[in-house]
Short mmCIF file of C-alpha atoms in Angstrom, two decimals:
data_model
loop_
_atom_site.label_atom_id
_atom_site.label_comp_id
_atom_site.label_asym_id
_atom_site.label_seq_id
_atom_site.Cartn_x
_atom_site.Cartn_y
_atom_site.Cartn_z
CA UNK A 391 0.00 0.03 -0.04
CA UNK A 392 1.20 3.48 -0.87
CA UNK A 393 -0.01 6.12 1.51
CA UNK A 394 0.36 9.87 1.01
CA UNK A 395 -0.11 11.87 4.19
CA UNK A 396 -0.62 15.61 3.53
CA UNK A 397 0.39 18.31 5.96
CA UNK A 398 0.55 22.11 6.08
CA UNK A 399 3.34 24.31 7.49
CA UNK A 400 1.99 27.11 9.72
CA UNK A 401 3.44 29.79 11.93
CA UNK A 402 4.09 28.99 15.56
CA UNK A 403 1.09 30.51 17.42
CA UNK A 404 3.08 31.76 20.44
CA UNK A 405 5.39 33.78 18.13
CA UNK A 406 2.55 35.73 16.42
CA UNK A 407 2.41 39.38 17.59
CA UNK A 408 -0.61 41.66 17.62
CA UNK A 409 0.34 45.08 16.29
CA UNK A 410 -1.11 48.39 17.57
CA UNK A 411 -3.13 48.51 14.27
CA UNK A 412 -4.89 45.22 15.33
CA UNK A 413 -3.06 43.29 12.63
CA UNK A 414 -0.95 40.11 13.01
CA UNK A 415 2.83 40.19 12.58
CA UNK A 416 4.48 36.88 11.61
CA UNK A 417 7.98 38.49 11.27
CA UNK A 418 9.50 36.49 14.17
CA UNK A 419 7.19 33.43 14.03
CA UNK A 420 8.91 30.04 13.67
CA UNK A 421 7.46 27.40 11.32
CA UNK A 422 5.90 24.13 12.40
CA UNK A 423 3.73 21.29 11.17
CA UNK A 424 0.06 22.00 11.72
CA UNK A 425 -0.94 20.17 14.89
CA UNK A 426 -3.94 18.43 13.27
CA UNK A 427 -1.76 17.07 10.50
CA UNK A 428 0.46 15.29 13.07
CA UNK A 429 -2.50 12.99 13.59
CA UNK A 430 -2.68 12.20 9.90
CA UNK A 431 1.09 11.41 9.81
CA UNK A 432 0.74 9.16 12.88
CA UNK A 433 -2.32 7.41 11.41
CA UNK A 434 -0.28 6.68 8.24
CA UNK A 435 2.61 5.27 10.26
CA UNK A 436 0.32 2.99 12.32
CA UNK A 437 -1.52 1.80 9.21
CA UNK A 438 1.67 0.85 7.34
CA UNK A 439 2.40 -2.36 9.19
CA UNK A 440 3.72 -4.32 6.16
CA UNK A 441 7.34 -4.03 5.11
CA UNK A 442 6.28 -3.31 1.53
CA UNK A 443 4.10 -0.40 2.59
CA UNK A 444 5.33 3.04 1.58
CA UNK A 445 4.53 6.37 3.23
CA UNK A 446 5.10 9.64 1.40
CA UNK A 447 4.57 13.00 3.21
CA UNK A 448 3.35 15.84 1.00
CA UNK A 449 2.99 19.61 1.47
CA UNK A 450 2.32 22.40 -0.98
CA UNK A 451 2.84 26.09 -0.27
CA UNK A 452 5.04 29.10 -0.51
CA UNK A 453 8.21 30.25 1.26
CA UNK A 454 7.60 28.37 4.46
CA UNK A 455 8.56 25.17 2.58
CA UNK A 456 12.23 26.26 2.64
CA UNK A 457 12.52 25.45 6.37
CA UNK A 458 14.97 22.54 6.55
CA UNK A 459 14.32 21.92 10.25
CA UNK A 460 10.67 21.19 9.59
CA UNK A 461 11.60 18.85 6.76
CA UNK A 462 13.64 16.70 9.10
CA UNK A 463 10.80 16.83 11.65
CA UNK A 464 8.32 15.40 9.21
CA UNK A 465 10.61 12.54 8.10
CA UNK A 466 11.50 11.60 11.64
CA UNK A 467 7.85 10.80 12.28
CA UNK A 468 7.69 7.79 10.02
CA UNK A 469 7.31 8.74 6.30
CA UNK A 470 9.87 7.24 3.92
CA UNK A 471 10.01 10.23 1.59
CA UNK A 472 8.99 13.85 1.50
CA UNK A 473 7.49 15.71 -1.44
CA UNK A 474 7.32 19.56 -1.59
CA UNK A 475 5.48 21.52 -4.24
CA UNK A 476 6.45 25.14 -3.82
CA UNK A 477 5.09 28.09 -5.78
CA UNK A 478 4.63 31.78 -5.06
CA UNK A 479 0.98 31.53 -5.97
CA UNK A 480 0.41 29.24 -2.96
CA UNK A 481 1.92 31.70 -0.44
CA UNK A 482 -1.41 32.49 1.17
CA UNK A 483 -3.61 30.04 -0.79
CA UNK A 484 -7.25 29.37 0.01
CA UNK A 485 -8.56 25.77 0.07
CA UNK A 486 -9.53 25.57 -3.58
CA UNK A 487 -6.06 26.37 -4.91
CA UNK A 488 -4.35 24.18 -2.28
CA UNK A 489 -6.62 21.26 -3.15
CA UNK A 490 -5.96 21.61 -6.91
CA UNK A 491 -2.22 21.70 -6.35
CA UNK A 492 -2.31 18.65 -4.04
CA UNK A 493 -4.50 16.71 -6.59
CA UNK A 494 -2.06 17.38 -9.35
CA UNK A 495 0.90 16.41 -7.23
CA UNK A 496 -0.54 13.09 -5.88
CA UNK A 497 -1.43 11.96 -9.41
CA UNK A 498 2.20 12.27 -10.32
CA UNK A 499 3.41 10.44 -7.16
CA UNK A 500 0.89 7.63 -7.32
CA UNK A 501 -1.06 6.40 -4.24
CA UNK A 502 -3.55 3.98 -2.75
CA UNK A 503 -4.65 6.21 0.18
CA UNK A 504 -4.45 9.92 0.89
CA UNK A 505 -4.66 11.08 4.54
CA UNK A 506 -5.41 14.59 5.84
CA UNK A 507 -5.88 16.15 9.19
CA UNK A 508 -9.29 17.55 10.14
CA UNK A 509 -8.16 21.13 9.28
CA UNK A 510 -5.14 23.42 9.25
CA UNK A 511 -3.76 25.19 12.27
CA UNK A 512 -4.24 28.61 10.73
CA UNK A 513 -7.39 28.76 8.55
CA UNK A 514 -9.08 25.57 9.86
CA UNK A 515 -11.45 25.60 6.92
CA UNK A 516 -11.82 21.76 6.93
CA UNK A 517 -12.22 21.80 3.14
CA UNK A 518 -8.94 20.73 1.46
CA UNK A 519 -9.20 16.99 1.96
CA UNK A 520 -12.84 16.91 0.81
CA UNK A 521 -12.01 19.05 -2.25
CA UNK A 522 -9.09 16.73 -3.20
CA UNK A 523 -11.40 13.71 -3.09
CA UNK A 524 -13.95 15.53 -5.25
CA UNK A 525 -11.27 16.62 -7.84
CA UNK A 526 -9.90 13.01 -7.99
CA UNK A 527 -13.43 11.56 -8.03
CA UNK A 528 -12.54 9.14 -5.19
CA UNK A 529 -14.48 7.82 -2.14
CA UNK A 530 -13.88 10.50 0.49
CA UNK A 531 -14.70 10.34 4.28
CA UNK A 532 -14.13 12.97 6.89
CA UNK A 533 -14.40 12.96 10.71
CA UNK A 534 -12.54 9.61 10.83
CA UNK A 535 -11.87 8.63 14.49
CA UNK A 536 -10.66 5.10 13.88
CA UNK A 537 -8.89 3.36 10.98
CA UNK A 538 -8.15 -0.35 10.67
CA UNK A 539 -6.79 -2.48 7.86
CA UNK A 540 -8.74 -5.56 6.86
CA UNK A 541 -7.13 -7.34 3.93
CA UNK A 542 -7.19 -5.11 0.88
CA UNK A 543 -9.90 -2.88 2.43
CA UNK A 544 -10.10 -0.36 5.30
CA UNK A 545 -12.67 -0.28 8.15
CA UNK A 546 -13.33 3.27 9.16
CA UNK A 547 -15.22 4.74 12.14
CA UNK A 548 -16.76 8.20 12.20
CA UNK A 549 -17.71 9.45 15.60
CA UNK A 550 -20.77 11.76 15.23
CA UNK A 551 -22.77 13.63 17.91
CA UNK A 552 -24.97 10.67 18.84
CA UNK A 553 -23.74 7.83 16.67
CA UNK A 554 -20.61 5.97 15.48
CA UNK A 555 -20.64 5.02 11.80
CA UNK A 556 -18.66 1.98 10.68
CA UNK A 557 -17.80 1.94 6.96
CA UNK A 558 -15.92 -0.59 4.90
CA UNK A 559 -13.94 1.09 2.24
CA UNK A 560 -12.18 -0.05 -0.90
CA UNK A 561 -9.04 1.71 -2.21
CA UNK A 562 -8.05 4.15 -3.57
CA UNK A 563 -9.63 6.70 -1.22
CA UNK A 564 -9.19 9.96 0.60
CA UNK A 565 -9.65 10.21 4.42
CA UNK A 566 -9.64 13.14 6.85
CA UNK A 567 -8.87 12.09 10.41
CA UNK A 568 -9.78 13.82 13.64
CA UNK A 569 -7.43 14.64 16.50
CA UNK A 570 -9.04 11.87 18.52
CA UNK A 571 -7.68 9.14 16.34
CA UNK A 572 -4.29 8.87 18.05
CA UNK A 573 -1.57 10.63 20.11
CA UNK A 574 1.25 11.68 17.74
CA UNK A 575 4.65 10.10 18.69
CA UNK A 576 7.66 12.12 19.77
CA UNK A 577 10.50 11.12 17.36
CA UNK A 578 13.41 9.33 18.97
CA UNK A 579 16.98 10.58 18.54
CA UNK A 580 17.63 7.59 16.17
CA UNK A 581 14.63 8.62 14.06
CA UNK A 582 15.75 12.24 13.97
CA UNK A 583 19.27 11.23 12.82
CA UNK A 584 17.85 8.81 10.17
CA UNK A 585 15.55 11.52 8.75
CA UNK A 586 18.44 13.26 7.14
CA UNK A 587 19.11 10.18 4.93
CA UNK A 588 15.54 10.03 3.54
CA UNK A 589 14.80 11.41 0.06
CA UNK A 590 13.30 14.89 -0.40
CA UNK A 591 11.70 15.73 -3.68
CA UNK A 592 11.27 19.49 -4.30
CA UNK A 593 8.93 20.26 -7.24
CA UNK A 594 7.62 23.45 -8.76
CA UNK A 595 4.32 24.08 -10.52
CA UNK A 596 5.85 23.29 -13.90
CA UNK A 597 6.95 19.89 -12.72
CA UNK A 598 3.27 18.81 -12.17
CA UNK A 599 1.68 20.88 -14.87
CA UNK A 600 -0.28 22.91 -12.34
CA UNK A 601 -1.40 26.48 -12.77
CA UNK A 602 -3.78 28.55 -10.64
CA UNK A 603 -7.26 28.87 -11.93
CA UNK A 604 -9.61 31.82 -11.61
CA UNK A 605 -10.06 32.52 -7.87
CA UNK A 606 -13.55 32.27 -6.39
CA UNK A 607 -12.59 34.07 -3.29
CA UNK A 608 -9.73 36.37 -2.23
CA UNK A 609 -8.08 36.69 1.15
CA UNK A 610 -8.16 40.45 1.76
CA UNK A 611 -6.76 40.82 5.31
CA UNK A 612 -6.52 39.14 8.68
CA UNK A 613 -7.33 41.38 11.63
CA UNK A 614 -7.67 40.88 15.38
CA UNK A 615 -11.13 41.47 16.92
CA UNK A 616 -11.42 44.58 19.13
CA UNK A 617 -10.33 43.82 22.64
CA UNK A 618 -11.70 45.40 25.84
CA UNK A 619 -9.19 46.37 28.47
CA UNK A 620 -9.36 44.20 31.54
CA UNK A 621 -10.86 45.91 34.50
CA UNK A 622 -9.39 45.64 37.99
CA UNK A 623 -11.76 46.45 40.82
CA UNK A 624 -10.42 46.00 44.33
CA UNK A 625 -12.59 46.04 47.43
CA UNK A 626 -10.28 46.19 50.48
CA UNK A 627 -12.84 45.45 53.25
CA UNK A 628 -15.91 43.29 54.08
CA UNK A 629 -18.32 45.98 55.08
CA UNK A 630 -22.00 45.73 54.03
CA UNK A 631 -21.38 48.59 51.57
CA UNK A 632 -18.43 46.76 49.95
CA UNK A 633 -20.41 43.52 49.67
CA UNK A 634 -23.31 45.39 48.05
CA UNK A 635 -20.89 46.97 45.63
CA UNK A 636 -19.41 43.56 44.83
CA UNK A 637 -22.89 42.15 44.15
CA UNK A 638 -23.62 45.06 41.83
CA UNK A 639 -20.45 44.52 39.85
CA UNK A 640 -21.18 40.80 39.53
CA UNK A 641 -24.79 41.55 38.39
CA UNK A 642 -23.51 43.86 35.58
CA UNK A 643 -20.87 41.42 34.52
CA UNK A 644 -23.42 38.55 34.17
CA UNK A 645 -25.85 40.69 32.22
#
């Protein structure tokens, strides 16, 4: 079985700065694998139990793909090879463009199964995996909370609000897993050292015959919602007047 596990590189949340103009500054933000995609990588590693199974990690995007540290991080988590498709048009791509680029790339790589996380750590649109399945005209299931191999088929569980669906699935297929499916492993030192010996395939749009289509939506800006300054009210005694004042403040806050 050949599994492609897709991931997105996103800025480290704790490094993002809110500017006085209520905009977000990513100037000093480090790059990391989107947390939700770590579950997809781990699911691929657990599913590939046979020695003949092959796992390829894939990401598409802009300048963040140049981060060599993240490349080694991905490969230390189980994939046998890494594929990167970098293009300036994908720098701040919305789900449609990302999905079309991924679909073009996976067709060149070849696959039996494509895995996605439930969403990305920045936009969290939860659309890319479903769009890829639609473009490739393959069986596509989201909200996957359990994944088991049964011969040449897969048994998938979807945990819904009040039910658990069990689906038997033939390959090829596209699955979007939830963060409940597993706990991503922490790479060992041996795995980290071995990651540097694994192949990395860096492609451009021309290598996969991809070009951006007419946009249906445009990302205009990202701004921070207005924030109210935190109020500090100190009552330094327990007199009846102070208690009555406290009650009044609590009443206003609850209303």
